[in-house]
Coordinates of C-alpha atoms and ligand atoms in Angstrom, one line a residue:
X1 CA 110.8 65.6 212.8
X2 CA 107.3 66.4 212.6
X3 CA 104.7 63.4 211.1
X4 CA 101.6 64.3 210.1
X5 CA 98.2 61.8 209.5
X6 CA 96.0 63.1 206.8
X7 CA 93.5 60.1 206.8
X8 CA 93.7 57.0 204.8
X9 CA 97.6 56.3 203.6
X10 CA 98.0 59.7 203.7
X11 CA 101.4 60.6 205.5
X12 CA 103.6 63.8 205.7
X13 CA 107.0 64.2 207.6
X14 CA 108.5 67.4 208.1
X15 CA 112.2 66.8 208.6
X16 CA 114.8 69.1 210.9
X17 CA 116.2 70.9 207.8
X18 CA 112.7 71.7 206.9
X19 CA 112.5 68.9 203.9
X20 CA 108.7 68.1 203.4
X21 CA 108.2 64.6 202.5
X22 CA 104.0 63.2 201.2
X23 CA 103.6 59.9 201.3
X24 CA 100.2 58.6 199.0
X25 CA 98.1 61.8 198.6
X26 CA 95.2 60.4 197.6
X27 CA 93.3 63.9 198.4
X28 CA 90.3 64.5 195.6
X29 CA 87.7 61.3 196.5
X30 CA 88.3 60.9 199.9
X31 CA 86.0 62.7 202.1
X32 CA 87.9 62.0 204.8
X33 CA 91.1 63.9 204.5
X34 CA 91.5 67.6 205.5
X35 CA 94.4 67.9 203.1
X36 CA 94.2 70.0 200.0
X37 CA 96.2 70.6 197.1
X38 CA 96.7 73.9 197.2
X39 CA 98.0 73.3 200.6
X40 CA 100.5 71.3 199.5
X41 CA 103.9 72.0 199.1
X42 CA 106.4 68.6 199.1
X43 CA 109.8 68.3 198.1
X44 CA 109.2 64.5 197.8
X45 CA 106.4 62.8 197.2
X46 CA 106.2 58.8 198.2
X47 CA 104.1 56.3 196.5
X48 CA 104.2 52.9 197.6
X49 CA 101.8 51.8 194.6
X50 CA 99.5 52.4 191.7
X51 CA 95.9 52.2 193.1
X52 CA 94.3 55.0 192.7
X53 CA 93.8 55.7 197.0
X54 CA 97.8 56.0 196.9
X55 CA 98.7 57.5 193.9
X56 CA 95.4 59.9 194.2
X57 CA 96.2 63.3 193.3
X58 CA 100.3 63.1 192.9
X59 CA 100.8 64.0 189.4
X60 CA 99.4 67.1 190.0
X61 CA 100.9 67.7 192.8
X62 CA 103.8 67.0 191.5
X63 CA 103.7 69.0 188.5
X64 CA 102.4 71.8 190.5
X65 CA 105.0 71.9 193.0
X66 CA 108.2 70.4 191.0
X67 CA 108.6 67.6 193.6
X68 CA 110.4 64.6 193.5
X69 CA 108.2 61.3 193.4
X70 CA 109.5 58.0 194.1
X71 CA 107.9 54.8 193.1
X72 CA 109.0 51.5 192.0
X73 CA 110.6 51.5 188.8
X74 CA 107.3 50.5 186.3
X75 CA 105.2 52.7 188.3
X76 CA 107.7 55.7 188.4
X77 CA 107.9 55.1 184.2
X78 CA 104.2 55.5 184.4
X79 CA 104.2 58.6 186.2
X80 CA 107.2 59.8 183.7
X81 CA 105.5 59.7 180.7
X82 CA 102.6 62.1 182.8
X83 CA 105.3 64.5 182.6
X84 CA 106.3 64.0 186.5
X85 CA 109.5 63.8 187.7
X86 CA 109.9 60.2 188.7
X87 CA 112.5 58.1 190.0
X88 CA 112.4 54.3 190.2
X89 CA 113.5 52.1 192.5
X90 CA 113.0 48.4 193.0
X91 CA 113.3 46.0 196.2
X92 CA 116.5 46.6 198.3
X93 CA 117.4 49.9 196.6
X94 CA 117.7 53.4 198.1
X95 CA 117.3 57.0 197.2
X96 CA 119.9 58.8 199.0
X97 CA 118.9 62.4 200.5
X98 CA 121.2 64.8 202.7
X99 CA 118.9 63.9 205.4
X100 CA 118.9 59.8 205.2
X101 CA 117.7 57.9 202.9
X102 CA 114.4 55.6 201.4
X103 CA 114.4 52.1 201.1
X104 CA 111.9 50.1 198.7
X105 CA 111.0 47.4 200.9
X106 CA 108.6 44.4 199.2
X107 CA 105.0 44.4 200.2
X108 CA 102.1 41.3 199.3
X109 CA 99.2 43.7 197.3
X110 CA 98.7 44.0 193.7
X111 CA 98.9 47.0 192.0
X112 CA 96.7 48.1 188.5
X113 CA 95.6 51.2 187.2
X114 CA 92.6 52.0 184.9
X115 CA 94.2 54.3 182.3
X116 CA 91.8 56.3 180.3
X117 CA 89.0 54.1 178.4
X118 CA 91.4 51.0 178.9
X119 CA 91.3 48.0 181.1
X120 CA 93.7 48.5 184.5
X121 CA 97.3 48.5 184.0
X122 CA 100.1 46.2 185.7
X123 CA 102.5 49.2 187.2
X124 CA 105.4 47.0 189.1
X125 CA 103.8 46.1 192.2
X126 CA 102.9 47.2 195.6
X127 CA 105.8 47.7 197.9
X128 CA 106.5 49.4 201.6
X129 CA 109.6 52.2 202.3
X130 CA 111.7 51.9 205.0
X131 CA 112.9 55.7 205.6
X132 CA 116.0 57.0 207.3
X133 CA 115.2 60.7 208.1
X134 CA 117.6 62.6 210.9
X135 CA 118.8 59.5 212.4
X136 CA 115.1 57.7 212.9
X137 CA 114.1 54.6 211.0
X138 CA 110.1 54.7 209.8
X139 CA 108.4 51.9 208.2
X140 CA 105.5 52.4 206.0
X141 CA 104.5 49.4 204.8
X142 CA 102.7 50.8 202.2
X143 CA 99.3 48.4 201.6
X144 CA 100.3 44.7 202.7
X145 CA 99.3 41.3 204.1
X146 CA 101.2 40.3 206.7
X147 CA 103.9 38.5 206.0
X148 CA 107.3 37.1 207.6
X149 CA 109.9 38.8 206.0
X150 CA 108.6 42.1 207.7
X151 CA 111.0 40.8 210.4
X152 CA 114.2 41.9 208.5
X153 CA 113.1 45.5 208.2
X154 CA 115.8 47.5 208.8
X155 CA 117.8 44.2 209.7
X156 CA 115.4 43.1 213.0
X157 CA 116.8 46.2 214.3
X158 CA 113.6 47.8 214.9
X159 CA 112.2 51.2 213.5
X160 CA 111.0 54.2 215.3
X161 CA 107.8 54.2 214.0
X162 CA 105.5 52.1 211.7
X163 CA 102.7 53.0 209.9
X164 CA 100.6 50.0 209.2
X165 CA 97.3 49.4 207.3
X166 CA 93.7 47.8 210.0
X167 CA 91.4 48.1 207.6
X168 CA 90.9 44.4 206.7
X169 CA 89.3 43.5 203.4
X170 CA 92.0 45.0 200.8
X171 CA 94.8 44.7 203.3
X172 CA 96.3 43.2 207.3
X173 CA 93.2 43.5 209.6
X174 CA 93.8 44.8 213.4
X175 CA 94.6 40.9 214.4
X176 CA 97.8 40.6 211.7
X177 CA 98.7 44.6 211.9
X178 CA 99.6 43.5 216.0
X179 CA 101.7 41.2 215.2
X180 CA 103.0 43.1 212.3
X181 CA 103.9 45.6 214.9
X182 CA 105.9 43.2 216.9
X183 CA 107.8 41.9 213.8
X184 CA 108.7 44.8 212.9
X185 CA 110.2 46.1 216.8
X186 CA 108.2 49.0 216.3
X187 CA 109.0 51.5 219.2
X188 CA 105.4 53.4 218.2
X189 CA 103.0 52.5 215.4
X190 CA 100.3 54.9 213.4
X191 CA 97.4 52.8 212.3
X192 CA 96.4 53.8 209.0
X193 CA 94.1 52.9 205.9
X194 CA 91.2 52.4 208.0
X195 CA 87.3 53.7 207.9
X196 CA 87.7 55.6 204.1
X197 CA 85.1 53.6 202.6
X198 CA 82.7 51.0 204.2
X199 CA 84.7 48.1 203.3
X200 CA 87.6 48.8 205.5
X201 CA 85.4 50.4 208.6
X202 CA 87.7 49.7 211.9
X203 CA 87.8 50.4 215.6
X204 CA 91.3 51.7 215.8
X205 CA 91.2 51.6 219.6
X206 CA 90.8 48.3 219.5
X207 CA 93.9 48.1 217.6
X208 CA 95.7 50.3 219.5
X209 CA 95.0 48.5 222.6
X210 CA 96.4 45.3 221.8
X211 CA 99.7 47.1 221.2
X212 CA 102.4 47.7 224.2
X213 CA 101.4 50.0 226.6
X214 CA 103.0 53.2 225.0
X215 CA 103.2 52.2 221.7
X216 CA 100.2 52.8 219.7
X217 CA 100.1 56.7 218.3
X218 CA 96.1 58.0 218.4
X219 CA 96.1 61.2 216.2
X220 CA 93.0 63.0 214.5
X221 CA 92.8 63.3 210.7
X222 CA 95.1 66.5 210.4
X223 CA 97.0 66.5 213.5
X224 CA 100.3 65.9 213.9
X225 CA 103.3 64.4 216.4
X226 CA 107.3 64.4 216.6
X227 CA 109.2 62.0 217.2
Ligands
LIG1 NI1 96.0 49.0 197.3
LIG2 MN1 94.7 51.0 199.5

Protein backbone atom coordinates (compact mmCIF):
# COMPACT_ATOMS: atom_id res chain seq x y z
CA UNK A 1 0.00 0.00 0.00
CA UNK A 2 0.89 3.37 -0.61
CA UNK A 3 0.89 6.01 2.81
CA UNK A 4 0.96 9.33 2.31
CA UNK A 5 2.01 12.45 5.01
CA UNK A 6 0.10 15.51 4.36
CA UNK A 7 1.45 17.47 7.43
CA UNK A 8 -0.04 17.62 10.84
CA UNK A 9 -2.36 14.37 11.53
CA UNK A 10 -2.90 14.35 8.20
CA UNK A 11 -2.64 10.60 6.81
CA UNK A 12 -3.72 8.93 3.44
CA UNK A 13 -3.28 5.19 2.60
CA UNK A 14 -3.80 3.89 -0.77
CA UNK A 15 -4.65 0.26 -0.47
CA UNK A 16 -3.71 -2.68 -3.33
CA UNK A 17 -7.42 -2.66 -4.56
CA UNK A 18 -7.05 0.98 -4.97
CA UNK A 19 -9.36 1.81 -1.68
CA UNK A 20 -8.29 5.43 -0.56
CA UNK A 21 -8.47 5.79 3.06
CA UNK A 22 -7.93 10.04 4.92
CA UNK A 23 -7.24 9.94 8.10
CA UNK A 24 -7.91 13.73 10.06
CA UNK A 25 -8.02 16.23 7.07
CA UNK A 26 -7.64 19.12 8.81
CA UNK A 27 -6.80 21.03 5.28
CA UNK A 28 -8.43 24.90 5.43
CA UNK A 29 -6.14 26.54 8.54
CA UNK A 30 -3.18 24.83 8.26
CA UNK A 31 -0.62 26.43 6.23
CA UNK A 32 1.29 23.62 6.31
CA UNK A 33 -0.39 21.01 4.36
CA UNK A 34 -0.23 20.68 0.49
CA UNK A 35 -3.48 18.83 0.44
CA UNK A 36 -6.57 20.37 -0.98
CA UNK A 37 -10.09 19.55 -1.13
CA UNK A 38 -10.62 19.44 -4.51
CA UNK A 39 -7.93 16.99 -4.55
CA UNK A 40 -9.46 14.78 -2.58
CA UNK A 41 -11.20 11.81 -3.35
CA UNK A 42 -11.58 9.09 -0.15
CA UNK A 43 -13.60 6.24 0.16
CA UNK A 44 -13.16 6.46 3.96
CA UNK A 45 -12.42 9.09 5.92
CA UNK A 46 -10.81 8.50 9.64
CA UNK A 47 -11.26 10.67 12.47
CA UNK A 48 -9.77 9.82 15.64
CA UNK A 49 -11.51 12.97 17.39
CA UNK A 50 -13.44 16.21 17.54
CA UNK A 51 -10.82 19.03 17.61
CA UNK A 52 -11.07 20.98 15.06
CA UNK A 53 -7.03 20.07 13.56
CA UNK A 54 -8.58 16.42 13.10
CA UNK A 55 -11.91 16.74 12.13
CA UNK A 56 -10.82 19.98 9.87
CA UNK A 57 -12.47 19.95 6.68
CA UNK A 58 -14.23 16.31 6.76
CA UNK A 59 -17.82 17.14 6.51
CA UNK A 60 -17.19 18.61 3.36
CA UNK A 61 -15.27 16.29 2.17
CA UNK A 62 -17.43 13.92 3.00
CA UNK A 63 -20.46 15.30 1.52
CA UNK A 64 -18.49 16.21 -1.53
CA UNK A 65 -17.19 12.92 -2.15
CA UNK A 66 -19.92 10.40 -0.53
CA UNK A 67 -17.24 8.85 1.69
CA UNK A 68 -17.51 6.78 4.57
CA UNK A 69 -16.33 8.56 7.92
CA UNK A 70 -15.62 6.66 10.98
CA UNK A 71 -15.52 8.13 14.35
CA UNK A 72 -16.43 7.12 17.83
CA UNK A 73 -19.94 6.73 18.27
CA UNK A 74 -20.85 10.51 19.90
CA UNK A 75 -18.61 12.06 17.51
CA UNK A 76 -19.88 10.02 14.40
CA UNK A 77 -23.69 11.23 15.78
CA UNK A 78 -22.33 14.66 15.50
CA UNK A 79 -21.14 14.45 12.21
CA UNK A 80 -24.65 12.54 11.30
CA UNK A 81 -26.83 15.19 12.03
CA UNK A 82 -24.26 17.50 9.41
CA UNK A 83 -25.72 15.24 7.00
CA UNK A 84 -22.45 13.00 6.69
CA UNK A 85 -22.43 9.59 6.44
CA UNK A 86 -21.14 8.40 9.80
CA UNK A 87 -20.48 5.34 11.48
CA UNK A 88 -19.75 4.86 15.21
CA UNK A 89 -17.61 2.77 16.80
CA UNK A 90 -16.45 2.64 20.45
CA UNK A 91 -13.24 0.97 22.16
CA UNK A 92 -12.49 -2.60 20.98
CA UNK A 93 -14.91 -2.48 18.00
CA UNK A 94 -14.22 -2.87 14.33
CA UNK A 95 -15.46 -1.73 10.91
CA UNK A 96 -14.93 -4.62 8.73
CA UNK A 97 -13.84 -3.76 4.92
CA UNK A 98 -12.98 -6.36 2.08
CA UNK A 99 -9.52 -5.21 2.58
CA UNK A 100 -9.07 -5.61 6.68
CA UNK A 101 -10.46 -3.96 8.94
CA UNK A 102 -10.25 -0.67 11.74
CA UNK A 103 -10.06 -0.98 15.18
CA UNK A 104 -11.01 1.91 17.74
CA UNK A 105 -8.28 1.69 20.00
CA UNK A 106 -8.56 4.14 23.41
CA UNK A 107 -6.27 7.20 23.49
CA UNK A 108 -5.67 9.80 26.86
CA UNK A 109 -6.80 13.44 25.01
CA UNK A 110 -10.03 15.27 25.47
CA UNK A 111 -12.12 15.98 22.77
CA UNK A 112 -14.67 19.38 22.48
CA UNK A 113 -15.98 21.16 19.74
CA UNK A 114 -17.17 24.83 19.57
CA UNK A 115 -20.52 24.56 17.73
CA UNK A 116 -21.78 27.74 16.21
CA UNK A 117 -22.17 30.63 18.92
CA UNK A 118 -22.07 27.94 21.69
CA UNK A 119 -19.64 26.87 24.29
CA UNK A 120 -17.44 23.55 23.00
CA UNK A 121 -19.17 20.41 22.85
CA UNK A 122 -18.22 16.91 24.67
CA UNK A 123 -18.19 14.51 21.29
CA UNK A 124 -17.09 10.94 22.95
CA UNK A 125 -13.54 11.24 23.37
CA UNK A 126 -10.23 10.99 21.64
CA UNK A 127 -9.24 7.63 20.62
CA UNK A 128 -6.33 5.88 18.18
CA UNK A 129 -7.28 3.08 15.17
CA UNK A 130 -5.45 0.17 14.79
CA UNK A 131 -5.91 -0.69 10.92
CA UNK A 132 -5.59 -3.98 9.19
CA UNK A 133 -5.16 -3.11 5.45
CA UNK A 134 -3.72 -6.05 2.94
CA UNK A 135 -2.29 -8.05 5.63
CA UNK A 136 -0.26 -4.96 7.47
CA UNK A 137 -1.20 -3.78 10.93
CA UNK A 138 -0.89 0.38 11.26
CA UNK A 139 -1.31 2.15 14.45
CA UNK A 140 -2.36 5.68 14.45
CA UNK A 141 -2.67 6.71 17.70
CA UNK A 142 -4.62 9.42 16.93
CA UNK A 143 -3.59 12.44 19.59
CA UNK A 144 -2.35 10.78 22.99
CA UNK A 145 -0.18 10.82 26.08
CA UNK A 146 1.61 7.98 26.53
CA UNK A 147 0.32 5.52 28.27
CA UNK A 148 0.73 1.62 29.13
CA UNK A 149 -1.87 -0.07 27.62
CA UNK A 150 -0.35 1.02 24.07
CA UNK A 151 1.49 -2.36 24.76
CA UNK A 152 -1.64 -4.52 23.81
CA UNK A 153 -1.98 -2.96 20.47
CA UNK A 154 -2.72 -5.46 18.20
CA UNK A 155 -2.14 -8.04 21.14
CA UNK A 156 1.99 -7.01 21.73
CA UNK A 157 2.20 -8.49 18.42
CA UNK A 158 3.62 -5.44 16.86
CA UNK A 159 2.34 -3.32 13.94
CA UNK A 160 3.98 -2.38 10.73
CA UNK A 161 3.89 1.02 11.12
CA UNK A 162 2.93 3.67 13.74
CA UNK A 163 2.06 7.01 13.36
CA UNK A 164 2.70 8.87 16.49
CA UNK A 165 2.20 12.52 17.64
CA UNK A 166 6.27 14.80 18.97
CA UNK A 167 4.76 17.82 19.25
CA UNK A 168 4.68 18.15 23.06
CA UNK A 169 2.40 20.61 24.65
CA UNK A 170 -1.23 19.12 23.47
CA UNK A 171 0.13 15.67 23.20
CA UNK A 172 3.55 12.73 23.81
CA UNK A 173 6.66 14.89 23.22
CA UNK A 174 9.76 13.19 21.29
CA UNK A 175 10.94 11.59 24.82
CA UNK A 176 7.44 9.51 25.48
CA UNK A 177 6.69 9.07 21.40
CA UNK A 178 10.26 6.72 21.68
CA UNK A 179 9.09 4.74 23.97
CA UNK A 180 5.76 4.78 22.59
CA UNK A 181 7.38 3.31 19.63
CA UNK A 182 8.92 0.46 21.53
CA UNK A 183 5.52 -0.37 23.19
CA UNK A 184 4.00 -0.59 20.49
CA UNK A 185 6.87 -3.15 18.38
CA UNK A 186 6.62 -0.75 15.74
CA UNK A 187 8.69 -2.23 12.71
CA UNK A 188 8.67 1.71 11.26
CA UNK A 189 7.17 4.84 12.77
CA UNK A 190 5.86 8.28 10.93
CA UNK A 191 6.26 11.14 13.38
CA UNK A 192 3.37 13.30 13.14
CA UNK A 193 1.49 16.41 14.66
CA UNK A 194 4.59 18.35 14.97
CA UNK A 195 5.63 22.17 13.95
CA UNK A 196 1.78 23.32 12.75
CA UNK A 197 1.57 26.05 15.12
CA UNK A 198 4.33 27.39 17.53
CA UNK A 199 3.21 25.45 20.35
CA UNK A 200 4.10 22.15 19.16
CA UNK A 201 7.51 23.29 17.15
CA UNK A 202 9.79 19.93 17.05
CA UNK A 203 13.07 18.71 15.72
CA UNK A 204 11.82 15.46 14.18
CA UNK A 205 15.36 14.23 13.55
CA UNK A 206 15.93 14.32 16.83
CA UNK A 207 13.12 12.01 17.20
CA UNK A 208 13.90 9.91 14.62
CA UNK A 209 17.30 9.35 15.86
CA UNK A 210 16.46 7.94 19.02
CA UNK A 211 14.53 5.22 17.25
CA UNK A 212 16.25 1.78 15.94
CA UNK A 213 18.43 2.20 13.30
CA UNK A 214 15.88 1.66 10.33
CA UNK A 215 12.94 2.48 11.93
CA UNK A 216 12.03 6.02 11.89
CA UNK A 217 10.20 7.06 8.28
CA UNK A 218 11.55 10.92 7.27
CA UNK A 219 9.04 12.03 4.51
CA UNK A 220 8.26 15.66 3.22
CA UNK A 221 4.81 17.16 3.64
CA UNK A 222 3.20 15.56 0.42
CA UNK A 223 5.36 12.69 -0.19
CA UNK A 224 4.65 9.45 0.09
CA UNK A 225 6.09 5.62 0.96
CA UNK A 226 4.87 1.76 0.67
CA UNK A 227 5.10 -0.46 2.80
NI1 LIG B 1 -6.49 17.12 19.95
MN1 LIG C 1 -4.35 17.85 17.68
Amino acid sequence: MQIVWHGHSIIEIITANETNILIDPFITGNDLTDLKIADCHPDYILVTHAHYDHIGDTIEIAKKTGAQVIAITDLAAYLGEQGVTAEGLNFGGSYQTDFGKFKLVPAWHTAALPVGDEAPRTLGVAAGFEMHIDGKVLYNSGDTALFSDMKLINHGKGVDVAFLPIGDHFTMGIEDAVIAADFVKAKHVLPIHFNTFPAIKQNPTEYLEQLEDGVGISVAIGESFEI
